[in-house]
Short mmCIF file of C-alpha atoms in Angstrom, two decimals:
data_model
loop_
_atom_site.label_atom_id
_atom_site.label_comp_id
_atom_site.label_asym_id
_atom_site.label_seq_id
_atom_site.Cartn_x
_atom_site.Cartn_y
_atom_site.Cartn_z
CA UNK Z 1 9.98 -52.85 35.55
CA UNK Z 2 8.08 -50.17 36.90
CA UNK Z 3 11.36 -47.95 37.31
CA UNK Z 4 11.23 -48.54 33.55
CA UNK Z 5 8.27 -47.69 32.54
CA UNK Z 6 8.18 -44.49 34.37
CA UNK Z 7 11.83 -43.49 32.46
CA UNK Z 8 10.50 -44.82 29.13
CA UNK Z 9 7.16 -42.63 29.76
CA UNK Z 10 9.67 -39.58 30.87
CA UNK Z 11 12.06 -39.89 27.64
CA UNK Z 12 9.02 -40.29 25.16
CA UNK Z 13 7.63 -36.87 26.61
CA UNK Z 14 10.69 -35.48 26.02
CA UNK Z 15 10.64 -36.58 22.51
CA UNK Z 16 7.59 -35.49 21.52
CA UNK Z 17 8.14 -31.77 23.43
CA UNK Z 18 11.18 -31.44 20.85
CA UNK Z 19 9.25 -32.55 18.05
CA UNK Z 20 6.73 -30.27 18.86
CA UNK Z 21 9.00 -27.62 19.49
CA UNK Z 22 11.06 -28.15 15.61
CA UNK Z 23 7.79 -28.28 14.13
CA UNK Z 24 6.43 -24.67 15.62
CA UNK Z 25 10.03 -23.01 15.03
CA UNK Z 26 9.60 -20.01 12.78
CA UNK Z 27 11.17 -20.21 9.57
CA UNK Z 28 13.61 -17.41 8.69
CA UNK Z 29 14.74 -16.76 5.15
CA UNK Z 30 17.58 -14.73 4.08
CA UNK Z 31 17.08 -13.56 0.06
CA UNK Z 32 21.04 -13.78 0.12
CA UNK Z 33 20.80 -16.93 0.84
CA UNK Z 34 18.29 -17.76 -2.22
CA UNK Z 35 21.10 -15.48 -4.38
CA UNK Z 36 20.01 -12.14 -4.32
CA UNK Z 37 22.88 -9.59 -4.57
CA UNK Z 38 22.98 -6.45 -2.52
CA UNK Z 39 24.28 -4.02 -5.39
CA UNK Z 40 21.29 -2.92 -6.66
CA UNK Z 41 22.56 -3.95 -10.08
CA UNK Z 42 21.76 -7.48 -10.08
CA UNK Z 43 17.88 -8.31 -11.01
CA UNK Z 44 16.87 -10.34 -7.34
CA UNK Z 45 13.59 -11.22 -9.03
CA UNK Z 46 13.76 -15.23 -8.83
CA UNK Z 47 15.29 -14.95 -5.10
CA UNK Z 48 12.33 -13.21 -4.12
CA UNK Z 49 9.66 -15.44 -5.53
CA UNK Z 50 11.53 -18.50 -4.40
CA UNK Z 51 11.77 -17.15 -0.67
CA UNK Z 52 7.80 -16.03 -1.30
CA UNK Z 53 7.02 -19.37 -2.29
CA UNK Z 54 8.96 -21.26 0.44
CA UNK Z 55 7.31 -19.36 3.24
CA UNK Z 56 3.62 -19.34 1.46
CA UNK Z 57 3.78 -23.16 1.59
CA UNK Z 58 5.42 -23.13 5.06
CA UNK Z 59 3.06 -24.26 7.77
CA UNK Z 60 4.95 -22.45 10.26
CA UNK Z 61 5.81 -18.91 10.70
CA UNK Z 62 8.10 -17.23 8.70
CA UNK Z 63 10.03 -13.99 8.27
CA UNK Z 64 12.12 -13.57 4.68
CA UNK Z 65 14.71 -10.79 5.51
CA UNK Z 66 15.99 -8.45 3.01
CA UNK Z 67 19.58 -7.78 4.79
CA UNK Z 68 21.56 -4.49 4.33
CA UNK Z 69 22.53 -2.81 0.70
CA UNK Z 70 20.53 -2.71 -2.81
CA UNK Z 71 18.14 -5.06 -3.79
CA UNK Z 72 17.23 -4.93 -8.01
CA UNK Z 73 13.48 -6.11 -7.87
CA UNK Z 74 11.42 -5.82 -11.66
CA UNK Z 75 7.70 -6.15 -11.28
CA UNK Z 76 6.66 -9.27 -9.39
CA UNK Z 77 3.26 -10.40 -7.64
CA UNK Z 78 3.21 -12.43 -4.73
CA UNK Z 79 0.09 -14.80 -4.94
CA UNK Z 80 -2.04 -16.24 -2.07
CA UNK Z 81 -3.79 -18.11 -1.06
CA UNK Z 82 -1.34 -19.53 1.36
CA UNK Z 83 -1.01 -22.04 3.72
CA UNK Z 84 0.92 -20.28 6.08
CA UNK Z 85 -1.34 -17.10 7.74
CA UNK Z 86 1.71 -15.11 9.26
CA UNK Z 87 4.50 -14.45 6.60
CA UNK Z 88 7.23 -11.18 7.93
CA UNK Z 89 9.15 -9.08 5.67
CA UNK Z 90 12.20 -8.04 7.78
CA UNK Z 91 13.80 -5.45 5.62
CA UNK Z 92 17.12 -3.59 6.29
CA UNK Z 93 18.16 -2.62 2.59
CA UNK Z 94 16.31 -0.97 0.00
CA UNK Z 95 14.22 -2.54 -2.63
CA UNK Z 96 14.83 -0.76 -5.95
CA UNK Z 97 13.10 -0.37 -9.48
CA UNK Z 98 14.64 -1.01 -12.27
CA UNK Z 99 15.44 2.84 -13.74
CA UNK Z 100 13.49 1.68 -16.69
CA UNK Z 101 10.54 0.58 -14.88
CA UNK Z 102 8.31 2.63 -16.78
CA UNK Z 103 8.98 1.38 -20.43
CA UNK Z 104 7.43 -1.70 -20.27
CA UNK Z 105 4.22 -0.41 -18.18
CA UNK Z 106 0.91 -0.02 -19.61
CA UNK Z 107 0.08 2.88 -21.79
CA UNK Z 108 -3.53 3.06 -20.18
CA UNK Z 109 -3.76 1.74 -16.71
CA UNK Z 110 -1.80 1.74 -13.35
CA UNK Z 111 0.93 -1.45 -13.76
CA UNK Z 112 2.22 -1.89 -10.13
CA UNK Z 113 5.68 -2.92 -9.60
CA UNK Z 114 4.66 -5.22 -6.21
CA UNK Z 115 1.50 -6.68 -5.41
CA UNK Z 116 0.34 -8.66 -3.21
CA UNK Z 117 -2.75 -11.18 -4.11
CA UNK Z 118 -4.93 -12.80 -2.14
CA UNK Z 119 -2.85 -12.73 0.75
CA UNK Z 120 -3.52 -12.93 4.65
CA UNK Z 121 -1.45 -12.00 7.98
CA UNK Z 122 1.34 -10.63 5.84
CA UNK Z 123 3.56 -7.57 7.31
CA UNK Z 124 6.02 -5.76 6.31
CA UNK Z 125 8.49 -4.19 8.65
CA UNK Z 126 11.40 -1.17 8.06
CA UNK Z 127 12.85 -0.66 4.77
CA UNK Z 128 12.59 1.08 1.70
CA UNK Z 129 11.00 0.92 -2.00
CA UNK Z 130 12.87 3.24 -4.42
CA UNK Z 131 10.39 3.51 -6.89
CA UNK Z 132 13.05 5.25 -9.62
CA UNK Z 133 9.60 7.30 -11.10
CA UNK Z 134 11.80 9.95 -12.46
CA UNK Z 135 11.97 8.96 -15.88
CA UNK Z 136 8.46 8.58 -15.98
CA UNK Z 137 7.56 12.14 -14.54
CA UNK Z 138 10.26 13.82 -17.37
CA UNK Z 139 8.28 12.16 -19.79
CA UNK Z 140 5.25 13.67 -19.13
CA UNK Z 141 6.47 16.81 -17.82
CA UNK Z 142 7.54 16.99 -21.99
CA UNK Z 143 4.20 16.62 -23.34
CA UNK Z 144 5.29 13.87 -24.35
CA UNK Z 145 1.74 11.66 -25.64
CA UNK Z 146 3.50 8.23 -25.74
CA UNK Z 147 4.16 8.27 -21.83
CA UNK Z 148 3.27 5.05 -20.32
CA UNK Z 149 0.83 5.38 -17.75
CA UNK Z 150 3.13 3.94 -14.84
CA UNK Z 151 3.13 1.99 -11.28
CA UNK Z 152 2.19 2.49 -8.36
CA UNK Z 153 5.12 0.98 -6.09
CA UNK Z 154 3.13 -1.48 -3.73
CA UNK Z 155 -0.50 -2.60 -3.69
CA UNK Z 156 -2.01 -5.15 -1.92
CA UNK Z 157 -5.67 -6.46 -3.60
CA UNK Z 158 -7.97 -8.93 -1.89
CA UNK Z 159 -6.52 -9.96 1.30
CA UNK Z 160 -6.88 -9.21 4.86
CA UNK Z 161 -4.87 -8.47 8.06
CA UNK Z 162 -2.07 -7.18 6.95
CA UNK Z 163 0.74 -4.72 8.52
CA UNK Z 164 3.03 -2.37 7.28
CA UNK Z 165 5.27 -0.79 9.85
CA UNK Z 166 8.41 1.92 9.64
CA UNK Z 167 8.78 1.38 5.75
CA UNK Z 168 10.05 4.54 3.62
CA UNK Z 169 8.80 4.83 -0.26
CA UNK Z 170 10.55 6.96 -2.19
CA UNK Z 171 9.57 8.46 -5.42
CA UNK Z 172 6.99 5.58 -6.77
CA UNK Z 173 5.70 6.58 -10.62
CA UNK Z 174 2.12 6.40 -9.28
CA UNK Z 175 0.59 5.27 -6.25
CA UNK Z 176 2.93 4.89 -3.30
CA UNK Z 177 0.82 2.34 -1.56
CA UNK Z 178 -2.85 0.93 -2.51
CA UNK Z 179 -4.80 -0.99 -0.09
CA UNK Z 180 -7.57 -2.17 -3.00
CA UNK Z 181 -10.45 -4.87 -1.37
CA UNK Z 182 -8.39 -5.32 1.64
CA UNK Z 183 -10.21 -6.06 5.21
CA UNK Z 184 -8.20 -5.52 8.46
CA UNK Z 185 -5.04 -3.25 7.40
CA UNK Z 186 -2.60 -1.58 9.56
CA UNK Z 187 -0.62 1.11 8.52
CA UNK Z 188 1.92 2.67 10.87
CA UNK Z 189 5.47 4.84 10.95
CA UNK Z 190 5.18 5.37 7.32
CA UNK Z 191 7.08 7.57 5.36
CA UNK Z 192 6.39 8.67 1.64
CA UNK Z 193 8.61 10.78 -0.19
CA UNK Z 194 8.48 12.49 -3.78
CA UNK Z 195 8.87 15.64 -5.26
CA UNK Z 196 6.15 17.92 -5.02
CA UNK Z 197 6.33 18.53 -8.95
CA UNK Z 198 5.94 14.87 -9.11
CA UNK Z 199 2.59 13.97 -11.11
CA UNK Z 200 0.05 11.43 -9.57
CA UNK Z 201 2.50 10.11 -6.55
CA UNK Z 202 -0.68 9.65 -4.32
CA UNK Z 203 0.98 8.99 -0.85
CA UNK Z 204 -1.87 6.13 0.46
CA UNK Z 205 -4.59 4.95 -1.27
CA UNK Z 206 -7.55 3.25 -0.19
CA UNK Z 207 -10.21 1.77 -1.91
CA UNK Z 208 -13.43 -0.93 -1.35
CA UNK Z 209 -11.63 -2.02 1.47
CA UNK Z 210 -13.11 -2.02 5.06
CA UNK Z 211 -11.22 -1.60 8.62
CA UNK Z 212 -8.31 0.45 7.40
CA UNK Z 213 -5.72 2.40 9.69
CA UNK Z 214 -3.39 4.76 9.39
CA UNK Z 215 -1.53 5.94 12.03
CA UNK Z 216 1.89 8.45 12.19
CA UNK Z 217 2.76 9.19 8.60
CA UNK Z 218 4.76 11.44 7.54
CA UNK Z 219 3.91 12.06 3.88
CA UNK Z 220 5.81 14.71 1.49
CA UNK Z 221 4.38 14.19 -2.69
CA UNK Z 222 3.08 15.59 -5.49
CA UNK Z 223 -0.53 14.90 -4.81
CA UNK Z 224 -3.10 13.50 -2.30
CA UNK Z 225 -1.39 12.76 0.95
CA UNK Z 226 -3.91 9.98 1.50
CA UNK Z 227 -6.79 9.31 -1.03
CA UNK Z 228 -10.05 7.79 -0.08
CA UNK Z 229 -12.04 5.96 -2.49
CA UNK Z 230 -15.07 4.12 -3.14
CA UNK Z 231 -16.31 1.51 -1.26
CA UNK Z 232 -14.63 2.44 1.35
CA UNK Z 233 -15.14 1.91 5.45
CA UNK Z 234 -14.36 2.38 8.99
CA UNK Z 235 -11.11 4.01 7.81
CA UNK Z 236 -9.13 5.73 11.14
CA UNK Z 237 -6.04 8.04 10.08
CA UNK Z 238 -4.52 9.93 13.03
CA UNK Z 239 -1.40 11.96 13.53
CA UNK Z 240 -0.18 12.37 9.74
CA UNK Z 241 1.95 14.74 8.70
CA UNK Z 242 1.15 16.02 4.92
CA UNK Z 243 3.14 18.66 2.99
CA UNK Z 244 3.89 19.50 0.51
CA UNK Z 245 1.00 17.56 -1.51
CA UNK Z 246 -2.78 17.92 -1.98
CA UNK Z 247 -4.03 16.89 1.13
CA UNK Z 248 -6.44 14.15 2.08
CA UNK Z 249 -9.16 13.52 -0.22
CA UNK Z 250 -12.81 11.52 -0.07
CA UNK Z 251 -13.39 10.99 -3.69
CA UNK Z 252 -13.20 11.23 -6.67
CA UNK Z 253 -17.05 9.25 -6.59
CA UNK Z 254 -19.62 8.97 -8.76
CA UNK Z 255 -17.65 8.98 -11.81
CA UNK Z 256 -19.44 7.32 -14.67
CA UNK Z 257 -16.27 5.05 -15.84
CA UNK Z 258 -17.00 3.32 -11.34
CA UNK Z 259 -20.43 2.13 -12.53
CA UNK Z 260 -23.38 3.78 -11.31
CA UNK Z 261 -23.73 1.64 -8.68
CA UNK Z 262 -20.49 2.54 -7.36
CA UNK Z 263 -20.43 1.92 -3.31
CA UNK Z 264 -20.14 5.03 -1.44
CA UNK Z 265 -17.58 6.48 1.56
CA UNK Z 266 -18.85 5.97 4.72
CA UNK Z 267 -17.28 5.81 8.70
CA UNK Z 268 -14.46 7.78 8.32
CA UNK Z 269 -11.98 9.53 10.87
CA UNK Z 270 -9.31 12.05 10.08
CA UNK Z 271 -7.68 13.41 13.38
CA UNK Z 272 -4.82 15.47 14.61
CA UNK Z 273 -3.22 16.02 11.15
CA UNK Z 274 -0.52 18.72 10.24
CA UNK Z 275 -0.97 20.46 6.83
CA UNK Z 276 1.96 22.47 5.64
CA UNK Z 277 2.06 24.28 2.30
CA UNK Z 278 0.00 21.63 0.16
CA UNK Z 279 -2.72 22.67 -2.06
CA UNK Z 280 -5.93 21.48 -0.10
CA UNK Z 281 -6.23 20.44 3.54
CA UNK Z 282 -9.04 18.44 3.74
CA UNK Z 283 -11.35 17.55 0.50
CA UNK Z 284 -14.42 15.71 -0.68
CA UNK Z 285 -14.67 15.76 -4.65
CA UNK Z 286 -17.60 14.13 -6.19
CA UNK Z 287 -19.06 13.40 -9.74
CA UNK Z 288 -22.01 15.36 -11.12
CA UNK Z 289 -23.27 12.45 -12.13
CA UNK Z 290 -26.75 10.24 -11.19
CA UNK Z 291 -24.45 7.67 -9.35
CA UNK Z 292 -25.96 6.18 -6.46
CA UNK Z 293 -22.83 6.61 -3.99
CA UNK Z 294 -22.69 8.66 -1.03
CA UNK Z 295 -20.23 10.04 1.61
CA UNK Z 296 -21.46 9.61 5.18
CA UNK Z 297 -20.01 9.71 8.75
CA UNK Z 298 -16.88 11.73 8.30
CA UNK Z 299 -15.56 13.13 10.83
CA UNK Z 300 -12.04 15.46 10.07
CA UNK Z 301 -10.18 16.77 13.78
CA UNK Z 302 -7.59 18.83 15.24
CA UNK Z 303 -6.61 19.22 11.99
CA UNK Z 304 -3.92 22.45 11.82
CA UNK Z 305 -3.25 23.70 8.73
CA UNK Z 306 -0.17 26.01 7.44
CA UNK Z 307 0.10 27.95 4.32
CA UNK Z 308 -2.47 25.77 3.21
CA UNK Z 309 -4.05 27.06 0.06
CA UNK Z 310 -7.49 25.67 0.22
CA UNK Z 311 -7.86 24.52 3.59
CA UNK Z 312 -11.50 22.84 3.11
CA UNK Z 313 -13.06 22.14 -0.03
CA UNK Z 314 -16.79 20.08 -0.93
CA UNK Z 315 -16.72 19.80 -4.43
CA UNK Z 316 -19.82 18.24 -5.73
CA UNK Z 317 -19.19 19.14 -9.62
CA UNK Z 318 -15.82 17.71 -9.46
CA UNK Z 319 -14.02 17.63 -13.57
CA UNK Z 320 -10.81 18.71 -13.54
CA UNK Z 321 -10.17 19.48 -16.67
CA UNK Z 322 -13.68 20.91 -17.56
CA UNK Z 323 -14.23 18.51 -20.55
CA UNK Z 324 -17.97 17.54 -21.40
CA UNK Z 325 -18.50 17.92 -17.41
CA UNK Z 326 -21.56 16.15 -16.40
CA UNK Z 327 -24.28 18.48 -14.81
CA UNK Z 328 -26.34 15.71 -13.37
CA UNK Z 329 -28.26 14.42 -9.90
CA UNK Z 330 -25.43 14.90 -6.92
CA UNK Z 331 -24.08 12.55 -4.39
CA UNK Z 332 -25.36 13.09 -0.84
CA UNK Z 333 -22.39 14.26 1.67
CA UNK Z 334 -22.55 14.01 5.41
CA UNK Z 335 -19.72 15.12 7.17
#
């Protein structure tokens, strides 16, 4: 009997250490498998939200991998809350933009292609976005007054610790990436590439969000290598490479569109940066206006600079295209 009990004892720990074990195992979703073609042709739109919404309401972890080849994704947002706090994209292929993308934006605002919502402990790893903006810049580079406004290729709003690591965008209409009321973002082995006649193709931008970093990018657009704006904190960026582009801007603040109690820039680090041939190095460009912001605790290093055409610029009467330019009380700057 006791011989028993000791083996019955034995096999029921056993039991319960595989139970354990199936329950913890990480769940791992291929988009194939959910029907997504690789050719680029084929709109993978459902695949993805299914495999989204699978791991979201996982309670273990889980990676969805995007395997090899072409990936058609139209504009989709992937909504938190979730259960599950640890959610990896694995991507080998490229995620592309429908070539009409642009058409059925909005006329007066950024419309991102992918967002992520209310999200936490998401990361995204390898891969690249083809944002397919060239249709959009044409437009505008005609004059043309009916141009949408566009998207910005991937933004994540309202969430917290989340990764992206070794991911290539390519030619987004807007934005390449927007970190927008984030906490806790990691940003590293990024590369961003677009024309350097390409309009608005901001390379990173980060705004009210706190505990941002940004480290090794390699960043080649047609405007700010990394913009900075308000209500923004504790943001590191080390060892980026910018050029050709406008640099890496604070601002614009103080606008009177923000709100005049727009929150401020403050606890900021920009080290051992390469400019080469952009427009700016390093910038701050605030509002003449009676906005009570502020940019404090900046701190630019090692930064070196080739055929860089302004290589530091405070602009405190910032208006760019010197329309009814407000002449007003002027945000205080600490650097």
């Amino acid at each position: 009997m006791g011989n028993l009990t000791v083996s019955t004892y034995v096999l029921l720990q056993l039991i319960f250490f595989i139970i354990s074990q199936v329950s913890n195992a990480q769940l791992y979703l291929n988009l194939q498998n959910y029907g997504a073609k690789p050719d680029g042709k084929t709109d993978s739109t459902k695949p993805f939200v299914k495999a989204w919404s699978d791991a979201c309401n996982s309670s273990n972890s889980a990676t969805i991998h995007v395997p090899t080849g072409n990936f058609l994704l139209s504009r989709v947002t992937f909504s938190g809350p979730c259960k599950n706090k640890d959610i990896k994209f694995a991507i080998d292929g490229t995620i592309v933009a429908p070539s009409n993308n642009y058409e059925n934006s909005d006329k007066l605002k950024d419309d991102p292609w992918i967002i992520f919502d209310s999200v936490e402990g998401v990361s995204i790893n390898g891969g690249s976005l083809d944002g397919k903006g060239e249709s959009l810049w044409n437009c505008k580079s005609a004059s043309h007054h009916h141009c949408p406004y566009g998207a910005s290729s991937l933004v994540f709003t309202n969430s917290k610790t989340i990764a992206i690591n070794s991911m290539t965008s390519i030619n987004s209409e807007l934005f390449h990436i927007v970190i927008l009321r984030c906490e806790g973002v990691t940003l590293q082995g990024i590369n961003i590439i677009a024309p350097e006649s390409s309009p608005n193709t901001d390379g990173i931008h980060v705004e009210r969000s706190t505990s941002v970093t940004i480290i090794q990018a390699n960043i080649r657009t047609g405007d700010d290598c990394i913009s900075v704006g308000p209500g923004t904190a504790h943001l590191w960026v080390e060892r980026v490479s910018c050029g050709p582009g406008h640099g890496i801007s604070i601002g614009s603040l103080g606008k009177k569109s923000q709100g005049l109690e727009v929150g401020g820039v403050e606890n900021v680090t920009v080290k051992t940066t390469v400019f080469s041939g952009t427009k700016n190095g390093v910038r701050i460009k605030t509002w003449g206006t009676k906005s009570q912001g502020y940019v404090r605790n900046v701190a630019f290093v090692d930064a070196m600079m080739r055929n860089v055409e302004n290589p530091i610029i405070i602009d405190q009467h910032y208006c760019p295209h010197d329309d009814g330019c407000p002449s007003e009380s002027l945000l205080l700057v600490g650097v």
